[in-house]
Backbone as JSON, one array per atom type, in Angstrom:
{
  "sequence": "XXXXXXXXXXXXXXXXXXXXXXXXXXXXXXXXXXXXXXXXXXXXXXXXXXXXXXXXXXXXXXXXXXXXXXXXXXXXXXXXXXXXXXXXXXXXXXXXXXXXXXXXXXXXXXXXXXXXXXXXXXXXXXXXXXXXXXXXXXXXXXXXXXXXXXXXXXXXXXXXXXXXXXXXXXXXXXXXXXXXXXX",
  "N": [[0.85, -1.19, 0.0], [0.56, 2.16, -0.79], [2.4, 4.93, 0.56], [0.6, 7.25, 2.7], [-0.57, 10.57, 1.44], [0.86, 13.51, 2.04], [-1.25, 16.24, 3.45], [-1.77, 19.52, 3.69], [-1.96, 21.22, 7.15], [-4.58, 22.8, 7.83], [-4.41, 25.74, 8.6], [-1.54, 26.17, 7.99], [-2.5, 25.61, 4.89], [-4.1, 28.04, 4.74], [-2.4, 30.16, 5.31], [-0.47, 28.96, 3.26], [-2.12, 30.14, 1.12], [-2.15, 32.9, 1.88], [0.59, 33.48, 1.36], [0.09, 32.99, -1.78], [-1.07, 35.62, -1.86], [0.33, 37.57, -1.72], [1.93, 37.66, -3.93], [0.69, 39.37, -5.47], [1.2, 41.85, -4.38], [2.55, 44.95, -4.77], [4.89, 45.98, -3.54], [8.47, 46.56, -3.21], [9.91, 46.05, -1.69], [9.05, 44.89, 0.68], [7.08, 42.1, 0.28], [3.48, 41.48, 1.31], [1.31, 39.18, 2.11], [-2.29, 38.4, 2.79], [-5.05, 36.47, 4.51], [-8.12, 36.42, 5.63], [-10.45, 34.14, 7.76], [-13.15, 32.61, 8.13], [-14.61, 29.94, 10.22], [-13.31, 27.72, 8.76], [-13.72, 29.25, 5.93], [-12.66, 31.18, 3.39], [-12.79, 34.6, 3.64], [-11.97, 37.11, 2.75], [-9.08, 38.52, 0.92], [-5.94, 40.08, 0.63], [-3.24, 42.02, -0.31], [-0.58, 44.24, 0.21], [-0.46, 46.95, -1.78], [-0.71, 50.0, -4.11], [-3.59, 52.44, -3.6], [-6.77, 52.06, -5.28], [-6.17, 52.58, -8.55], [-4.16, 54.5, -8.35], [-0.24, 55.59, -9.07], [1.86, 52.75, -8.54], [4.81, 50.97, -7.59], [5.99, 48.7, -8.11], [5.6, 48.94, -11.01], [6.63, 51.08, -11.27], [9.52, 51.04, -11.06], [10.45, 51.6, -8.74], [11.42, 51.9, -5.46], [8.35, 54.36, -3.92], [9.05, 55.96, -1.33], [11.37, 55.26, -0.78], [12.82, 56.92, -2.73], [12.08, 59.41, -1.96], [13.62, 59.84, -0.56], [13.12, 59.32, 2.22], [13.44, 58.35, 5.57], [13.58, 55.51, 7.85], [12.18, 55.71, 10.15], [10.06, 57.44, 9.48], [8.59, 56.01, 7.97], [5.84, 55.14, 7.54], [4.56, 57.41, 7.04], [5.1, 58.06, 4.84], [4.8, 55.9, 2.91], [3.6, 54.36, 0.08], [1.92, 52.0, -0.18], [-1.16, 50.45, 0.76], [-1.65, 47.68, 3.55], [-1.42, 45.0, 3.73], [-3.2, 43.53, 5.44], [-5.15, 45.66, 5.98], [-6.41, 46.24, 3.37], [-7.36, 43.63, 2.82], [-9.29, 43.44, 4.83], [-10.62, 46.03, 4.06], [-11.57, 45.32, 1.84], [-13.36, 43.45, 2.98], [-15.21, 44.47, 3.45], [-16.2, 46.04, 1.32], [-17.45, 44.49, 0.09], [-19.66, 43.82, 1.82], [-18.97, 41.61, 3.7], [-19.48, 40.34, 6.91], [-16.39, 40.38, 9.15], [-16.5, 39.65, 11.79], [-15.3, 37.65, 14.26], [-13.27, 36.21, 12.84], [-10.57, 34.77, 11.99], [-7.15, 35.72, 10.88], [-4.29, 35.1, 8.44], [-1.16, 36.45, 8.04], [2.08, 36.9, 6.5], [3.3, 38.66, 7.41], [3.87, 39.77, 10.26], [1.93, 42.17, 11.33], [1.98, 45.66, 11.34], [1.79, 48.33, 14.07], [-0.2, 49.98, 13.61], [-1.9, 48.68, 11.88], [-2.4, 46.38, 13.25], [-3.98, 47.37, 15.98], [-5.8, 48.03, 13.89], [-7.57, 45.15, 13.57], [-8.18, 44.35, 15.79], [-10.59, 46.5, 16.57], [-11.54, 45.49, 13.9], [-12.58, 42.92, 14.54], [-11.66, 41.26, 14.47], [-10.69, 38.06, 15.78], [-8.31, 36.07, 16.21], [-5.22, 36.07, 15.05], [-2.79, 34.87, 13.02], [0.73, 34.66, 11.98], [3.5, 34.49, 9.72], [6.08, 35.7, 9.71], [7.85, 37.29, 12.15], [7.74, 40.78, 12.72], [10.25, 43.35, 11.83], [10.84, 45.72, 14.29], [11.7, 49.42, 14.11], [11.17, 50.12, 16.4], [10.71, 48.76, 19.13], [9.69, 48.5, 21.85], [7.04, 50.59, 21.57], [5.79, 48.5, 19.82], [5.94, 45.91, 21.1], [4.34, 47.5, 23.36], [1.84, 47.76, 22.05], [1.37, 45.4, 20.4], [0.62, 43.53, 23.42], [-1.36, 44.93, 24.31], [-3.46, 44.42, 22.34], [-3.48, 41.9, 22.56], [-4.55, 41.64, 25.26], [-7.13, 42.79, 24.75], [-8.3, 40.72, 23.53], [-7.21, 39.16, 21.0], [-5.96, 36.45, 19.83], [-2.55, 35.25, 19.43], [-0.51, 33.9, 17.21], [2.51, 32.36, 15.57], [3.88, 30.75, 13.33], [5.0, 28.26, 11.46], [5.64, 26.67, 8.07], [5.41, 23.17, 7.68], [8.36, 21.72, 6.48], [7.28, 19.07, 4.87], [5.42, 20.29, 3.57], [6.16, 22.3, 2.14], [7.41, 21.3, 0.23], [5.58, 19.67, -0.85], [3.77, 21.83, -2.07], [5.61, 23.46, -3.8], [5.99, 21.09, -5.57], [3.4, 21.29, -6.29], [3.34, 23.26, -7.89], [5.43, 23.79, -9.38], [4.64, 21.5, -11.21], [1.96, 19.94, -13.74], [-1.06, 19.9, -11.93], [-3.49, 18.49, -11.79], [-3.14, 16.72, -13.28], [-3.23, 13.22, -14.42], [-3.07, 10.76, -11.89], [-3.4, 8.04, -11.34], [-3.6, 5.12, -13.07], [-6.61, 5.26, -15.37], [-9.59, 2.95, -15.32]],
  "CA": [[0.0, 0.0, 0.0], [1.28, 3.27, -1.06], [2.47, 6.02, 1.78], [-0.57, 8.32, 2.57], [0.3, 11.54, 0.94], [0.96, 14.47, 3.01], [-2.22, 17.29, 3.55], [-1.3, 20.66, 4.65], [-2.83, 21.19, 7.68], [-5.77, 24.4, 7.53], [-3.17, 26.48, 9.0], [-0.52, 26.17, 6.67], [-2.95, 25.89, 4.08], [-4.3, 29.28, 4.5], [-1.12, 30.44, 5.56], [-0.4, 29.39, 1.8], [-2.88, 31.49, 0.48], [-1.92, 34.0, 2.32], [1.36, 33.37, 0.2], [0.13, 33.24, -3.13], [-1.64, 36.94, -1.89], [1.55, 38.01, -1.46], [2.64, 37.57, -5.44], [-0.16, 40.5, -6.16], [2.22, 42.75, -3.98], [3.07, 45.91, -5.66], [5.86, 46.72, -2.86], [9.45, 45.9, -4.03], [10.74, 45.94, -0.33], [8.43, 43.83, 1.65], [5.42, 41.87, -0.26], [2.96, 40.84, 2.41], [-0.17, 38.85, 1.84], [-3.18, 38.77, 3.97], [-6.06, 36.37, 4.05], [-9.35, 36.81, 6.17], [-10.9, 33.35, 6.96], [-14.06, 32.14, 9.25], [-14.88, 28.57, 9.74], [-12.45, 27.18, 7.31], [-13.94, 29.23, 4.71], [-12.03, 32.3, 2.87], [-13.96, 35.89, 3.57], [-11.27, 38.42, 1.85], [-7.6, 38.36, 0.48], [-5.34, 41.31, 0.42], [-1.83, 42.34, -0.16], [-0.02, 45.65, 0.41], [-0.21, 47.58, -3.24], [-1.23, 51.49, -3.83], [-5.15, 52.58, -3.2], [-6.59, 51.93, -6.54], [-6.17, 53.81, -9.49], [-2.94, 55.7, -8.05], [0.54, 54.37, -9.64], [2.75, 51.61, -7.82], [6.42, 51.16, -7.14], [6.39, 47.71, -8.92], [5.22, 49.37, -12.14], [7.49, 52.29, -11.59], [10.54, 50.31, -10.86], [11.48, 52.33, -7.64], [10.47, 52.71, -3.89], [8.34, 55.45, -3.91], [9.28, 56.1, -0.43], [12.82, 55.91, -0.94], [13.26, 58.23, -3.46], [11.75, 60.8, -1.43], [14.81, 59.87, 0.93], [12.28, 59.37, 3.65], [14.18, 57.8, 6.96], [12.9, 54.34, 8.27], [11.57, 56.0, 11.26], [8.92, 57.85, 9.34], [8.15, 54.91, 6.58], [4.89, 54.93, 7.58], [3.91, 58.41, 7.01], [5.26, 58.12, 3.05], [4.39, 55.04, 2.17], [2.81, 54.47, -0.38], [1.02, 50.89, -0.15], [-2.27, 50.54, 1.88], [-1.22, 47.19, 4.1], [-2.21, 43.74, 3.09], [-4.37, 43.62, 6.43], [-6.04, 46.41, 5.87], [-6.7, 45.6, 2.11], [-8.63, 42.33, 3.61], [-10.18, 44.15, 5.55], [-11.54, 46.97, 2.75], [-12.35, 44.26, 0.18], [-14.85, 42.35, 2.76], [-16.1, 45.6, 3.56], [-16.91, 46.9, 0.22], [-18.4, 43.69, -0.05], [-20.73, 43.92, 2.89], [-18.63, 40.77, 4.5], [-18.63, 40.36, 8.04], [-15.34, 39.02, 9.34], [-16.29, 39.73, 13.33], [-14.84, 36.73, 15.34], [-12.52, 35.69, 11.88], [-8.81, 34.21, 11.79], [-6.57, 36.62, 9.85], [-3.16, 34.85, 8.16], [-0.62, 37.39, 7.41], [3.26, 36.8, 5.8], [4.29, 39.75, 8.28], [3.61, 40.19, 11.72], [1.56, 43.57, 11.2], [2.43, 47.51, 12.04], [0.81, 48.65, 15.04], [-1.9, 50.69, 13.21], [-3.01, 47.45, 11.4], [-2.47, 45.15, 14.77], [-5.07, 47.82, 16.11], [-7.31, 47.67, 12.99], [-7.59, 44.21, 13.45], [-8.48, 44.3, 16.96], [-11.92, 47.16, 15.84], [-12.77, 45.07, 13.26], [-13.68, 41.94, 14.97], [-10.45, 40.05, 14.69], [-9.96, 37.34, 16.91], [-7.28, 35.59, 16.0], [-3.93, 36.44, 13.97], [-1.8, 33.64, 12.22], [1.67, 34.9, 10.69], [4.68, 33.91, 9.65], [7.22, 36.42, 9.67], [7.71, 38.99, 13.06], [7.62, 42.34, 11.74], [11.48, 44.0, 12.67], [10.43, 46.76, 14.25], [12.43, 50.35, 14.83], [10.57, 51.0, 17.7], [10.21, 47.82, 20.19], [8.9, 49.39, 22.51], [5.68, 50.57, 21.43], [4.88, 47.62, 19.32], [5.41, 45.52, 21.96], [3.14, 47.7, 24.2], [0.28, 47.68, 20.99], [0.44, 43.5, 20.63], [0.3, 42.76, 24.35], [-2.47, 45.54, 24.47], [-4.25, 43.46, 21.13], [-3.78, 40.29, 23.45], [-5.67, 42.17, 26.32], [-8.74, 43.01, 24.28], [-8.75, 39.07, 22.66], [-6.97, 38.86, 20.0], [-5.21, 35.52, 20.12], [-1.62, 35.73, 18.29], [0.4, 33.01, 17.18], [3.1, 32.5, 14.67], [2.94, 29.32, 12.23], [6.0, 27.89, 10.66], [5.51, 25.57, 7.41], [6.71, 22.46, 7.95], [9.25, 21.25, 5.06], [6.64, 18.56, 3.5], [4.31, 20.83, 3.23], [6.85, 23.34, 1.93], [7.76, 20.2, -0.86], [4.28, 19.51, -1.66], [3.42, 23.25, -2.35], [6.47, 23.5, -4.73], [5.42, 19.82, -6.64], [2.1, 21.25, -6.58], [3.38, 24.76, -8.54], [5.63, 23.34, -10.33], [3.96, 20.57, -12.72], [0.49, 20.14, -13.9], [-1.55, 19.69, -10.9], [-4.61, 17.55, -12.12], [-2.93, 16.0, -14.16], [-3.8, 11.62, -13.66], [-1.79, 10.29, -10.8], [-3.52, 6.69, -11.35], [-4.04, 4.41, -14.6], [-7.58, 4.56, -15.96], [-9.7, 1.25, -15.08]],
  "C": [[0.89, 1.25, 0.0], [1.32, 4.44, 0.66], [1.47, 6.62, 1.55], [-0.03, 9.86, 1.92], [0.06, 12.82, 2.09], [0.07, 15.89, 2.44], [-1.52, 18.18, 4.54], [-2.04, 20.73, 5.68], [-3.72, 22.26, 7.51], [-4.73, 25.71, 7.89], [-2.23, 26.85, 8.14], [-1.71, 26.12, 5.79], [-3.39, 27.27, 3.78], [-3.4, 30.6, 5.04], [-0.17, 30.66, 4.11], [-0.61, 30.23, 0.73], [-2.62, 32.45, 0.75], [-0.17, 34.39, 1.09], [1.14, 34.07, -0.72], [-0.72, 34.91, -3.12], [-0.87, 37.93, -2.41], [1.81, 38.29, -3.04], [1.82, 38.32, -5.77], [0.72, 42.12, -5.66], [2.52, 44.06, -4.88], [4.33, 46.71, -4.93], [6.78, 46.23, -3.51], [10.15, 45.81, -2.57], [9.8, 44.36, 0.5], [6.84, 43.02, 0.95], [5.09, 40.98, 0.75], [1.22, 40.72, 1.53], [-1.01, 38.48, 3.53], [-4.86, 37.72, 3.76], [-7.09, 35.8, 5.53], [-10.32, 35.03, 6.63], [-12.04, 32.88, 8.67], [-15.02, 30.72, 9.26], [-14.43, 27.48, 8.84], [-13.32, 27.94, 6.03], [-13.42, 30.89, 4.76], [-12.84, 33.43, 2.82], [-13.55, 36.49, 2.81], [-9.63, 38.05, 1.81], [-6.74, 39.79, 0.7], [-4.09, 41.12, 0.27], [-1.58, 43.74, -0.25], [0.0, 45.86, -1.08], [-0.92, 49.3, -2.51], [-2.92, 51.25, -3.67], [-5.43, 52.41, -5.05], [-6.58, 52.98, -7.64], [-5.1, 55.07, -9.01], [-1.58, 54.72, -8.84], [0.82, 53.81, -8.59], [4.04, 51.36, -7.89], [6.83, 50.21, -7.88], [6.4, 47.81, -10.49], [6.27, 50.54, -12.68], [8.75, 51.77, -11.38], [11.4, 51.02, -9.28], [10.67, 52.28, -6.17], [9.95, 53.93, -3.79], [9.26, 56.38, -2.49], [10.98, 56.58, -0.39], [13.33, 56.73, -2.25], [12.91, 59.51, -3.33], [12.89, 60.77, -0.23], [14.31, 59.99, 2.29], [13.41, 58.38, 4.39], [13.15, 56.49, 7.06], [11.77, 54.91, 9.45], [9.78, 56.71, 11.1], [8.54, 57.23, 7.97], [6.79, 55.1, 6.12], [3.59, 56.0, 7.32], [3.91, 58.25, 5.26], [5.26, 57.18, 2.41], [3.62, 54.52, 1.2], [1.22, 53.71, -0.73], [0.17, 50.62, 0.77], [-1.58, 48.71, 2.28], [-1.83, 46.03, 3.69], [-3.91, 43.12, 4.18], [-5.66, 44.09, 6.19], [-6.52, 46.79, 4.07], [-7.84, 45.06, 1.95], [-9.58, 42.88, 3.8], [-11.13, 44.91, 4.65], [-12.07, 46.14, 2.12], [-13.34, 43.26, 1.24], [-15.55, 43.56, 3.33], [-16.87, 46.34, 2.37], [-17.78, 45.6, -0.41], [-19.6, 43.22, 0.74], [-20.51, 42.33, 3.72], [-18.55, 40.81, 5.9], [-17.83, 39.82, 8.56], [-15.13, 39.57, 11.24], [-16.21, 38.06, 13.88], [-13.92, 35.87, 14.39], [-10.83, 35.72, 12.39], [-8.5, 35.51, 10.63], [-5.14, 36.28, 9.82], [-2.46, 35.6, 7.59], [1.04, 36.55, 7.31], [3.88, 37.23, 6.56], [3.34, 40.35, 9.28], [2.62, 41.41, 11.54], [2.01, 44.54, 12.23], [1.4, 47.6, 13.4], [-0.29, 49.24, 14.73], [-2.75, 49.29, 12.61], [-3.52, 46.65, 12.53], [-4.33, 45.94, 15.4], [-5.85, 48.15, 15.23], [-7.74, 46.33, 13.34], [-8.85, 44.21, 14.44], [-10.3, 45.2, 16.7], [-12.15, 46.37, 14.86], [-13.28, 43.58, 13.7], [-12.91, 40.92, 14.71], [-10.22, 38.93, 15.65], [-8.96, 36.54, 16.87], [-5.93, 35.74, 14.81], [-3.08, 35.55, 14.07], [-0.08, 34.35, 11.8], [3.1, 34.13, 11.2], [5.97, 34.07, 9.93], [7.6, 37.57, 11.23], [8.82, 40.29, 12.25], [9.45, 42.94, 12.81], [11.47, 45.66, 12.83], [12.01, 47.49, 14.38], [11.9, 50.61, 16.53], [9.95, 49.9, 18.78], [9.69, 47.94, 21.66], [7.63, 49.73, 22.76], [5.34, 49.69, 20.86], [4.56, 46.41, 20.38], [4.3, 46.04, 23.06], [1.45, 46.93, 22.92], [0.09, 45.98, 20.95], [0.5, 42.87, 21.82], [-1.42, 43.84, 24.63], [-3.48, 45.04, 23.33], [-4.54, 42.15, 22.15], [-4.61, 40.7, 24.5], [-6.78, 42.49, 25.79], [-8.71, 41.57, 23.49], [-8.37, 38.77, 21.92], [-5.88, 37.94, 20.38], [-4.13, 35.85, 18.91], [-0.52, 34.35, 17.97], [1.13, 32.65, 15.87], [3.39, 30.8, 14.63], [4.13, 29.34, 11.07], [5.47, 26.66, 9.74], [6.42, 24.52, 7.47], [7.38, 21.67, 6.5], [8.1, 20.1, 4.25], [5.41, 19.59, 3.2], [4.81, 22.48, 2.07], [7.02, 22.52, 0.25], [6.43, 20.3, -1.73], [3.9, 20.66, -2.25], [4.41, 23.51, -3.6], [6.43, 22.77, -5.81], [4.34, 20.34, -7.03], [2.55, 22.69, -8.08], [3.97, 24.2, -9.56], [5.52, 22.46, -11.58], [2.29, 20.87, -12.84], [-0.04, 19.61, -12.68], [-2.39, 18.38, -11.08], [-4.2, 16.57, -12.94], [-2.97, 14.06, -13.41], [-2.38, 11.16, -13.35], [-1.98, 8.32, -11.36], [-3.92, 6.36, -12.65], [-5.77, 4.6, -13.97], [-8.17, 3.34, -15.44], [-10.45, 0.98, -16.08]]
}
């Protein structure tokens, strides 16, 4: 009998997705995906790009940000990409989604303004992969133990290597293609 084949678990799976969000990115520094999900089922997607209908940094080939020689410290004032979070967030709002008591898998730890969007819109739980390297440890640590005091559960979610394999087999060949002979 053949080995069972290895299923991501829901976690990593939408942890994945949160991934492939990521490849819509229009940052050239940090592409972060973002996906929204309640009951095992997908509410909203997002990734950090401009608001729509403004240009994008990936299109223009440059950081907007850094070619205004902005400092790290004030990134967040001249940035130009709305946040993959808060993306999610907009797109199940302009769809009249509610995602109050929803999981939210992000790529990158979120900023403290998103951490506290999260928290107002009805977040209860945050997935990611990456912690965010802040300048300022300090206040972010105050903002995500003050997220954990109003409910928001937080926990970070490493893929584990077959699931890292399978995801790569899966991209790389035809997917559907027939595993078993015909009968």
């Amino acid at each position: 009998m053949p080995e069972p084949k290895h299923r991501p678990s829901w976690d990593e799976y939408f942890l994945i997705l949160a991934k492939v969000a990521a490849t819509r990115s229009t940052c050239l520094s940090r592409p972060t995906g973002a996906v929204i999900v309640l009951g095992k089922q997908v509410l909203a997607t997002g990734y950090n790009g401009s608001m729509p209908g403004m240009p994008n940094c990936s299109d223009e080939g440059a950081c907007f940000r850094r070619c205004l020689n902005v400092p790290d410290h004030e990134k967040n004032d001249y940035a130009r990409n709305v946040h993959a979070e808060a993306n999610a967030i907009a797109r199940a709002a302009r769809k009249g989604i509610s995602i109050q008591g929803a999981t939210v898998y992000v790529t990158l730890f979120p900023c403290y303004t998103c951490l506290k969007l999260l928290v107002a819109a009805g977040i209860k739980e945050l997935v990611y992969e990456l912690d965010y390297e802040t300048i300022n440890n300090k206040r972010d640590t105050h903002w995500r133990q003050e997220a954990e005091k109003a409910g928001l559960k937080i926990r970070k979610l490493e893929l584990l290597e077959q699931t890292k394999k399978i995801v790569i087999e899966y991209v790389n060949n035809i997917t559907s293609a027939r595993n078993l002979e015909s009968e």
